[in-house]
Coordinates of C-alpha atoms and ligand atoms in Angstrom, one line a residue:
M1 CA 4.1 -26.0 -13.8
D2 CA 6.1 -27.8 -16.1
A3 CA 7.8 -30.6 -14.1
R4 CA 11.4 -29.8 -15.2
L5 CA 11.0 -26.1 -14.5
E6 CA 9.3 -27.2 -11.1
A7 CA 12.2 -29.0 -9.9
I8 CA 14.8 -25.8 -11.0
R9 CA 11.9 -23.7 -8.7
D10 CA 12.1 -26.0 -5.9
T11 CA 16.1 -25.6 -5.6
V12 CA 15.8 -21.8 -5.7
L13 CA 13.5 -22.1 -3.1
A14 CA 15.7 -24.3 -0.7
R15 CA 18.6 -21.9 -1.7
N16 CA 16.8 -18.7 -0.6
P17 CA 15.2 -19.8 2.6
G18 CA 12.7 -17.1 4.2
E19 CA 12.7 -14.8 1.0
A20 CA 8.6 -15.2 0.5
E21 CA 8.5 -12.3 -1.9
F22 CA 11.2 -13.5 -4.0
H23 CA 9.9 -17.1 -4.0
Q24 CA 6.6 -15.6 -5.2
A25 CA 7.8 -13.5 -8.0
V26 CA 10.2 -16.6 -9.1
T27 CA 7.0 -19.1 -9.1
E28 CA 4.7 -16.9 -11.1
V29 CA 7.7 -16.3 -13.9
F30 CA 8.3 -20.0 -14.0
E31 CA 4.5 -20.9 -14.5
S32 CA 4.5 -19.1 -17.7
L33 CA 7.8 -20.4 -19.3
G34 CA 7.1 -24.2 -19.7
P35 CA 6.0 -23.6 -23.4
V36 CA 9.2 -21.7 -24.3
H37 CA 11.4 -24.6 -23.0
D38 CA 9.7 -27.2 -25.3
R39 CA 10.6 -24.7 -28.3
H40 CA 14.3 -23.9 -26.7
P41 CA 15.7 -26.9 -25.0
E42 CA 19.0 -25.2 -25.2
F43 CA 17.7 -22.9 -22.5
L44 CA 17.6 -26.0 -20.3
E45 CA 21.0 -27.3 -21.3
A46 CA 22.7 -23.7 -20.7
A47 CA 20.9 -23.5 -17.3
I48 CA 19.7 -20.0 -18.0
L49 CA 16.9 -20.4 -15.4
E50 CA 19.6 -21.6 -12.7
R51 CA 21.6 -18.6 -13.6
L52 CA 18.8 -16.0 -14.0
C53 CA 18.0 -17.0 -10.3
E54 CA 21.2 -16.5 -8.9
P55 CA 21.8 -12.5 -8.8
E56 CA 25.3 -11.9 -10.6
R57 CA 26.3 -9.6 -7.4
Q58 CA 24.4 -9.2 -4.0
I59 CA 26.0 -6.3 -1.8
I60 CA 24.7 -5.5 1.7
F61 CA 26.3 -2.9 4.1
R62 CA 26.1 -0.9 7.2
V63 CA 24.5 2.5 6.9
P64 CA 25.4 4.3 10.5
W65 CA 23.9 8.3 10.6
T66 CA 22.9 10.4 13.2
D67 CA 19.6 11.5 13.9
D68 CA 18.8 15.2 14.8
E69 CA 19.2 14.5 18.8
G70 CA 22.5 13.3 18.0
R71 CA 21.9 9.8 18.6
V72 CA 23.5 7.1 16.6
R73 CA 21.1 5.2 14.2
I74 CA 22.1 2.0 11.9
N75 CA 20.2 0.7 9.1
R76 CA 21.1 -1.8 6.5
G77 CA 21.8 -1.0 2.9
F78 CA 21.5 -3.4 -0.2
R79 CA 22.5 -3.4 -3.9
V80 CA 21.3 -6.7 -5.8
E81 CA 23.0 -6.5 -9.1
F82 CA 20.8 -9.4 -10.7
N83 CA 21.5 -9.7 -14.4
S84 CA 23.7 -7.7 -16.9
A85 CA 23.0 -9.5 -20.1
L86 CA 21.3 -6.4 -21.6
G87 CA 23.0 -3.5 -20.3
P88 CA 24.0 -2.1 -17.1
Y89 CA 22.2 -3.0 -13.6
K90 CA 19.2 -0.7 -13.7
G91 CA 16.5 -0.3 -10.9
G92 CA 15.6 1.6 -7.9
L93 CA 16.2 2.0 -4.2
R94 CA 13.5 1.6 -2.1
F95 CA 13.7 3.1 1.6
H96 CA 11.0 1.6 3.8
P97 CA 10.9 -0.4 7.0
S98 CA 10.0 -3.4 5.3
V99 CA 13.1 -3.8 3.1
Y100 CA 15.0 -6.9 3.4
L101 CA 16.8 -9.4 1.1
G102 CA 13.9 -10.7 -0.1
I103 CA 11.8 -7.7 -1.1
V104 CA 14.9 -6.3 -2.7
K105 CA 15.7 -9.7 -4.8
F106 CA 12.0 -10.0 -5.8
L107 CA 12.0 -6.3 -6.8
G108 CA 15.4 -7.1 -8.9
F109 CA 13.9 -10.2 -10.5
E110 CA 10.9 -8.6 -11.9
Q111 CA 13.2 -6.1 -12.8
I112 CA 15.1 -7.9 -15.2
F113 CA 12.0 -9.2 -17.4
K114 CA 10.6 -5.6 -17.0
N115 CA 13.5 -3.8 -18.5
A116 CA 14.1 -6.4 -20.9
L117 CA 9.9 -5.5 -22.3
T118 CA 11.3 -1.9 -22.4
G119 CA 13.5 -2.8 -25.5
M120 CA 16.2 -0.3 -24.1
P121 CA 19.7 -1.5 -23.3
I122 CA 19.4 -2.1 -19.6
G123 CA 19.8 -4.8 -17.3
G124 CA 18.2 -5.8 -13.9
G125 CA 19.0 -4.6 -10.2
K126 CA 17.4 -3.3 -7.3
G127 CA 18.3 -1.9 -4.2
G128 CA 17.4 0.1 -0.7
S129 CA 17.4 -0.1 2.9
D130 CA 14.9 -0.6 5.9
F131 CA 15.4 3.1 6.9
D132 CA 12.0 4.8 7.1
P133 CA 11.9 8.5 5.9
R134 CA 8.6 9.0 7.5
G135 CA 8.5 11.5 10.0
R136 CA 12.3 12.2 9.4
S137 CA 13.5 15.7 8.8
D138 CA 15.3 17.0 5.4
A139 CA 18.8 17.2 7.6
E140 CA 18.2 13.3 8.9
V141 CA 17.5 12.1 5.6
M142 CA 20.6 13.8 4.0
R143 CA 22.8 12.6 6.6
F144 CA 21.2 9.2 5.7
C145 CA 21.4 9.6 1.9
Q146 CA 25.4 10.6 2.3
S147 CA 26.1 7.7 4.3
F148 CA 24.4 5.3 2.2
M149 CA 26.1 6.6 -0.8
T150 CA 29.4 6.7 1.0
E151 CA 29.4 2.9 0.6
L152 CA 27.2 2.6 -2.4
Y153 CA 29.4 4.8 -4.8
R154 CA 32.5 2.2 -5.3
H155 CA 29.6 -0.2 -6.8
I156 CA 27.8 1.9 -9.2
G157 CA 28.7 4.1 -12.1
E158 CA 26.7 4.9 -15.6
Y159 CA 28.3 1.6 -17.3
T160 CA 28.3 -0.4 -14.0
D161 CA 24.8 0.0 -12.4
V162 CA 22.3 2.9 -12.4
P163 CA 19.9 3.3 -9.2
A164 CA 16.9 5.6 -9.4
G165 CA 14.1 5.9 -7.3
D166 CA 11.0 3.6 -5.9
I167 CA 9.1 3.9 -2.5
G168 CA 10.6 6.3 -0.2
V169 CA 13.1 7.4 -2.8
G170 CA 12.1 10.6 -4.9
G171 CA 13.5 13.9 -5.9
R172 CA 14.9 14.8 -2.6
E173 CA 16.6 11.9 -1.7
I174 CA 18.1 11.3 -5.5
G175 CA 19.6 14.8 -4.9
Y176 CA 21.2 14.0 -1.7
L177 CA 22.6 10.4 -3.1
F178 CA 23.5 12.1 -6.3
G179 CA 25.9 15.2 -4.4
Q180 CA 27.5 12.6 -2.4
Y181 CA 28.4 10.5 -5.4
K182 CA 29.9 13.7 -6.7
R183 CA 31.5 14.9 -3.9
I184 CA 33.4 11.1 -3.6
T185 CA 34.2 10.6 -6.9
N186 CA 34.9 14.3 -8.3
R187 CA 33.0 13.5 -11.3
Y188 CA 30.0 14.9 -12.8
E189 CA 28.7 11.6 -13.7
S190 CA 24.9 12.5 -14.6
G191 CA 24.3 8.8 -16.0
V192 CA 24.9 7.3 -12.7
L193 CA 21.5 7.9 -11.2
T194 CA 18.1 8.7 -12.7
G195 CA 15.3 10.4 -11.5
K196 CA 17.7 13.8 -11.0
G197 CA 16.1 16.9 -10.8
I198 CA 15.8 18.9 -14.3
S199 CA 18.1 21.8 -13.7
W200 CA 21.0 18.9 -13.1
G201 CA 20.6 16.3 -15.7
G202 CA 17.1 15.1 -14.9
S203 CA 14.6 14.4 -17.6
L204 CA 11.2 15.6 -18.1
V205 CA 8.4 13.5 -18.2
R206 CA 10.5 11.0 -15.6
P207 CA 8.3 12.1 -12.3
E208 CA 5.2 11.2 -14.3
A209 CA 6.4 8.5 -16.2
T210 CA 5.3 5.3 -14.1
G211 CA 1.8 6.4 -13.5
F212 CA 1.4 7.7 -17.2
G213 CA 2.9 4.7 -18.7
T214 CA 0.3 2.4 -16.4
V215 CA -2.7 4.3 -17.7
I216 CA -1.4 4.4 -21.5
F217 CA -0.9 0.5 -20.9
T218 CA -4.3 -0.1 -19.5
Q219 CA -5.8 2.2 -22.3
E220 CA -4.1 -0.2 -24.8
M221 CA -5.8 -3.0 -23.1
L222 CA -8.9 -1.3 -23.3
K223 CA -9.0 -0.9 -27.0
T224 CA -8.8 -4.7 -27.8
R225 CA -12.3 -4.6 -26.1
G226 CA -13.6 -1.6 -28.2
T227 CA -13.6 0.8 -25.2
S228 CA -11.3 3.5 -23.7
F229 CA -11.0 5.0 -20.1
D230 CA -13.1 7.7 -21.5
G231 CA -16.0 7.3 -19.1
Q232 CA -14.6 4.9 -16.7
R233 CA -15.0 4.9 -13.1
V234 CA -11.5 4.2 -11.8
V235 CA -10.1 3.4 -8.3
V236 CA -6.3 4.1 -7.4
S237 CA -4.5 2.3 -4.6
G238 CA -1.7 4.3 -2.8
S239 CA -1.1 8.3 -3.1
G240 CA 2.4 8.5 -3.8
N241 CA 4.2 9.3 -7.0
V242 CA 2.9 6.2 -9.3
A243 CA -0.4 6.8 -7.9
I244 CA -1.2 10.8 -8.2
N245 CA 0.6 10.4 -12.2
A246 CA -1.7 7.3 -12.7
V247 CA -5.0 9.8 -11.3
A248 CA -3.7 12.4 -13.3
K249 CA -3.5 10.8 -16.7
A250 CA -6.9 8.6 -16.3
Q251 CA -8.7 11.8 -15.8
S252 CA -7.2 13.4 -18.6
L253 CA -8.4 10.9 -20.6
G254 CA -12.2 11.3 -19.5
A255 CA -12.1 8.9 -16.3
T256 CA -13.2 9.6 -13.1
V257 CA -11.0 8.4 -10.3
V258 CA -13.2 8.3 -7.3
A259 CA -10.8 6.7 -4.8
C260 CA -7.3 6.5 -3.7
S261 CA -5.5 5.3 -0.6
D262 CA -2.6 5.5 2.0
S263 CA -1.3 2.9 4.5
S264 CA -4.0 4.4 7.1
G265 CA -7.3 4.4 5.0
Y266 CA -8.7 5.6 1.8
I267 CA -10.8 8.3 0.4
V268 CA -13.7 8.5 -1.8
D269 CA -14.2 11.6 -3.8
P270 CA -17.3 11.0 -6.1
A271 CA -16.6 13.9 -8.0
G272 CA -13.3 12.9 -9.2
I273 CA -10.1 13.5 -7.4
D274 CA -8.9 17.1 -7.6
V275 CA -5.0 16.3 -8.8
A276 CA -3.7 19.9 -7.7
L277 CA -4.9 19.2 -4.3
L278 CA -3.7 15.7 -3.8
R279 CA -0.4 16.9 -5.1
Q280 CA -0.1 19.7 -2.6
V281 CA -1.1 17.4 0.4
K282 CA 1.2 14.7 -0.8
E283 CA 4.0 16.1 -2.3
V284 CA 4.5 19.9 -1.0
D285 CA 3.0 19.4 2.8
R286 CA 3.9 15.8 2.9
A287 CA 1.1 15.5 4.8
R288 CA -1.4 12.1 5.3
L289 CA -4.2 11.5 2.7
K290 CA -6.8 12.4 5.6
E291 CA -5.8 15.9 5.0
Y292 CA -7.3 15.6 1.6
S293 CA -11.0 14.9 2.7
V294 CA -10.2 17.8 5.4
R295 CA -9.8 20.2 3.0
R296 CA -12.2 19.4 0.1
G297 CA -15.4 19.1 0.7
G298 CA -18.1 16.2 -0.3
V299 CA -15.2 13.7 0.4
S300 CA -15.4 10.9 2.7
Y301 CA -12.4 9.2 4.5
V302 CA -12.4 5.7 5.7
E303 CA -9.8 4.8 8.1
G304 CA -8.5 1.6 7.8
G305 CA -10.8 0.4 5.3
S306 CA -9.8 -1.4 1.8
V307 CA -10.2 0.9 -1.1
W308 CA -10.9 -2.2 -3.2
D309 CA -14.5 -2.0 -1.4
V310 CA -14.9 0.9 -3.7
D311 CA -17.0 -0.3 -6.9
A312 CA -14.8 0.5 -10.2
T313 CA -14.6 -0.2 -13.7
V314 CA -10.9 0.2 -13.9
A315 CA -8.7 -0.7 -10.7
L316 CA -5.1 0.8 -10.9
P317 CA -3.1 -0.7 -7.9
C318 CA -0.1 1.9 -7.4
A319 CA 0.6 0.9 -3.7
T320 CA 2.8 -1.8 -2.6
Q321 CA 3.3 -5.6 -3.3
N322 CA 0.4 -8.0 -2.2
E323 CA -1.8 -5.2 -1.4
L324 CA -4.8 -7.1 -3.6
D325 CA -5.6 -10.7 -2.6
G326 CA -8.1 -12.8 -3.8
D327 CA -11.1 -11.8 -1.9
A328 CA -10.6 -8.2 -2.7
A329 CA -10.1 -9.4 -6.6
A330 CA -13.5 -11.4 -6.2
K331 CA -15.2 -8.4 -4.6
L332 CA -13.9 -6.1 -7.7
V333 CA -15.1 -8.7 -10.3
R334 CA -18.7 -8.8 -8.5
N335 CA -18.7 -5.2 -8.5
G336 CA -18.3 -5.1 -12.6
L337 CA -14.6 -4.8 -12.8
L338 CA -13.5 -4.6 -16.5
A339 CA -9.6 -4.1 -16.3
V340 CA -6.4 -3.9 -14.0
G341 CA -3.4 -2.1 -14.6
E342 CA -0.6 -2.5 -12.0
G343 CA 1.6 0.5 -11.2
A344 CA 3.3 -1.0 -8.4
N345 CA 5.5 -4.0 -8.5
M346 CA 3.2 -7.3 -7.8
P347 CA 0.7 -5.6 -6.2
S348 CA -1.9 -8.6 -6.7
T349 CA -1.4 -11.9 -5.0
R350 CA -1.3 -15.1 -7.3
D351 CA -4.8 -15.8 -5.7
A352 CA -6.1 -12.2 -7.1
V353 CA -4.5 -12.6 -10.3
A354 CA -6.1 -16.2 -11.0
V355 CA -9.7 -14.5 -10.1
F356 CA -9.2 -11.9 -12.7
Q357 CA -8.0 -14.2 -15.5
D358 CA -10.6 -16.6 -14.6
A359 CA -13.3 -13.8 -14.6
G360 CA -11.8 -12.7 -18.0
V361 CA -11.0 -9.4 -16.7
L362 CA -8.1 -7.3 -18.8
F363 CA -4.9 -7.7 -16.6
G364 CA -1.7 -5.9 -17.1
P365 CA 1.1 -7.2 -14.7
G366 CA 3.3 -4.7 -13.1
K367 CA 6.5 -5.9 -15.4
A368 CA 4.6 -4.6 -18.4
A369 CA 2.2 -2.0 -17.2
N370 CA 4.7 0.0 -14.9
A371 CA 7.8 -0.3 -17.2
G372 CA 7.3 3.3 -18.3
G373 CA 9.3 4.7 -15.2
V374 CA 12.1 2.5 -15.8
A375 CA 11.9 3.1 -19.7
T376 CA 12.1 6.7 -19.0
S377 CA 15.0 6.4 -16.8
A378 CA 16.8 4.8 -19.9
L379 CA 15.7 7.9 -21.9
E380 CA 17.3 10.2 -19.1
M381 CA 20.3 8.0 -19.5
Q382 CA 20.2 8.9 -23.3
Q383 CA 20.0 12.4 -22.5
N384 CA 23.1 12.4 -20.1
A385 CA 24.9 10.7 -22.4
S386 CA 24.8 12.9 -25.6
R387 CA 24.5 16.1 -23.0
D388 CA 21.4 17.1 -24.1
S389 CA 18.0 17.7 -23.2
W390 CA 14.4 16.9 -24.8
S391 CA 11.3 18.6 -24.4
F392 CA 8.1 17.4 -22.2
E393 CA 6.6 16.6 -25.6
H394 CA 9.2 14.7 -27.4
T395 CA 9.8 12.6 -24.1
E396 CA 6.3 12.0 -23.7
A397 CA 5.7 10.6 -27.2
R398 CA 9.0 8.4 -26.8
L399 CA 7.3 6.9 -23.3
T400 CA 3.7 6.6 -25.4
E401 CA 5.3 4.7 -28.2
I402 CA 7.6 2.4 -25.7
M403 CA 4.4 1.7 -23.7
V404 CA 2.2 0.8 -27.0
G405 CA 5.3 -1.2 -27.8
I406 CA 5.2 -3.1 -24.9
H407 CA 1.5 -3.9 -25.1
H408 CA 1.7 -4.9 -28.8
S409 CA 4.8 -7.4 -28.0
C410 CA 2.9 -8.9 -24.8
A411 CA -0.2 -9.5 -26.8
A412 CA 1.8 -10.9 -29.9
T413 CA 3.6 -13.4 -27.4
A414 CA 0.4 -14.8 -25.8
D415 CA -0.9 -14.9 -29.3
E416 CA 1.9 -16.6 -30.7
Y417 CA 2.1 -19.0 -27.3
G418 CA -1.8 -20.1 -28.2
D419 CA -3.3 -17.7 -25.0
P420 CA -4.4 -14.6 -26.5
G421 CA -4.9 -11.9 -24.2
N422 CA -2.9 -13.4 -21.2
Y423 CA -0.7 -10.5 -20.8
V424 CA 1.3 -12.1 -17.8
L425 CA 2.2 -15.2 -20.2
G426 CA 2.8 -12.3 -22.8
A427 CA 5.1 -10.3 -20.6
N428 CA 6.8 -13.3 -18.8
I429 CA 7.9 -15.1 -21.8
G430 CA 8.5 -11.9 -23.9
G431 CA 11.1 -10.7 -21.3
F432 CA 12.5 -14.0 -20.9
V433 CA 13.5 -14.7 -24.4
K434 CA 15.4 -11.4 -24.9
V435 CA 17.4 -12.1 -21.7
A436 CA 17.7 -15.8 -22.3
D437 CA 18.9 -15.3 -26.1
A438 CA 21.6 -12.6 -25.0
M439 CA 22.8 -14.9 -22.0
L440 CA 23.2 -17.5 -24.4
A441 CA 25.1 -15.5 -27.0
Q442 CA 27.5 -14.4 -24.1
G443 CA 28.6 -17.7 -22.8
L444 CA 28.9 -19.0 -19.3
I445 CA 29.3 -16.5 -17.1
Ligands
LIG501 N1 11.7 1.6 -9.3 C1 11.0 1.8 -10.5 C2 10.7 0.5 -11.2 O1 10.0 -0.3 -10.6 C3 12.2 2.7 -11.3 C4 13.4 2.3 -11.8 C5 14.5 3.1 -12.7 O2 13.8 4.0 -13.2 O3 15.4 2.6 -12.6 O4 10.5 0.1 -11.9

């Protein structure tokens, strides 16, 4: 890493002790930014990096609720409003027991660059709670969401901060959150949240957008090697919203997706995953993935194993941060891997990224490859602002155009900085320069 940037990075780490994932995300971005600062010394003079690493505002709050037995439960709520240079803070809410400030800050930091890459007018933010929705009844989830929003509502708004979903927050949770916001504020302010239901201000394609977008980005990478998804053998990790829609899109382009996973294990379905059955098991029945192998013949379920043991030509990590380490990456490479598209945020460790890049594997980092979700959220905001709703075809065409555009700009930036095919460099520099230029123009705030 450039020595000037390393000194700034070390200060950031010292100021934010114990936040390992935030440290990792900052380090990974800083490693790309040396050449930009050679060309733009004004960014250093204006302390752009120091300001970027200090969130504009961080909100932490108590979320009390009662479970179905009438017992009082307490969780912690977060919203980190990281950077508003390009637009209102934008980013999802994650409900998962692992959530703490370091996770929210890593996600919020990534979101700044991701959102910039979409070309849409959205800043970066993220939030969530250590609430675990697994095993909770609808009524418990509703009471939790209502309590969460009873504090959050005062901090958000369509011109201020626009949350959406992430792990553990889908259409059901957004519904309860929106209802409570509307009730407290007495405003039908559609643009305050995205990921809404289609009949009450949501956008078609938003549920599919992250998974679809990841596959579209990966398809663009494959084209640079004269190939495509057609005939590829694909492994996807996860079995949530992003994973399911990545499976669907990859198979619609002629690939065979042979495996996916959850936190208990993975399935191998050599004939290609049955998307309708996967949706039924995971989204309708809210069951474990193992259930898929019970209901479909010819499928093996491996308890506790790593899905990256399954050989593939394309890997799409769509589960969570740091789910794919250096050893798993080396195994995938030995098994003939051609490309990786990250549907999750920071799923590959820094070791894994190094293994992929050294082996010449096409590697699309999450902040570029999974930007389709938030980009379609911005399209939902556009529809809300104009009180309009677009067709599936039109919205999907916009998503495709945006993902192809992100691929093009990452590739062009990597070329410009003398490292063709390095999408990590292209994404980090491309996103950073847009935000840094806007911050310079807006003065010292
Ligand atoms: N949570 C998603 C992400 O990581 C989507 C955020 C949004 O739509 O605002 O980008």
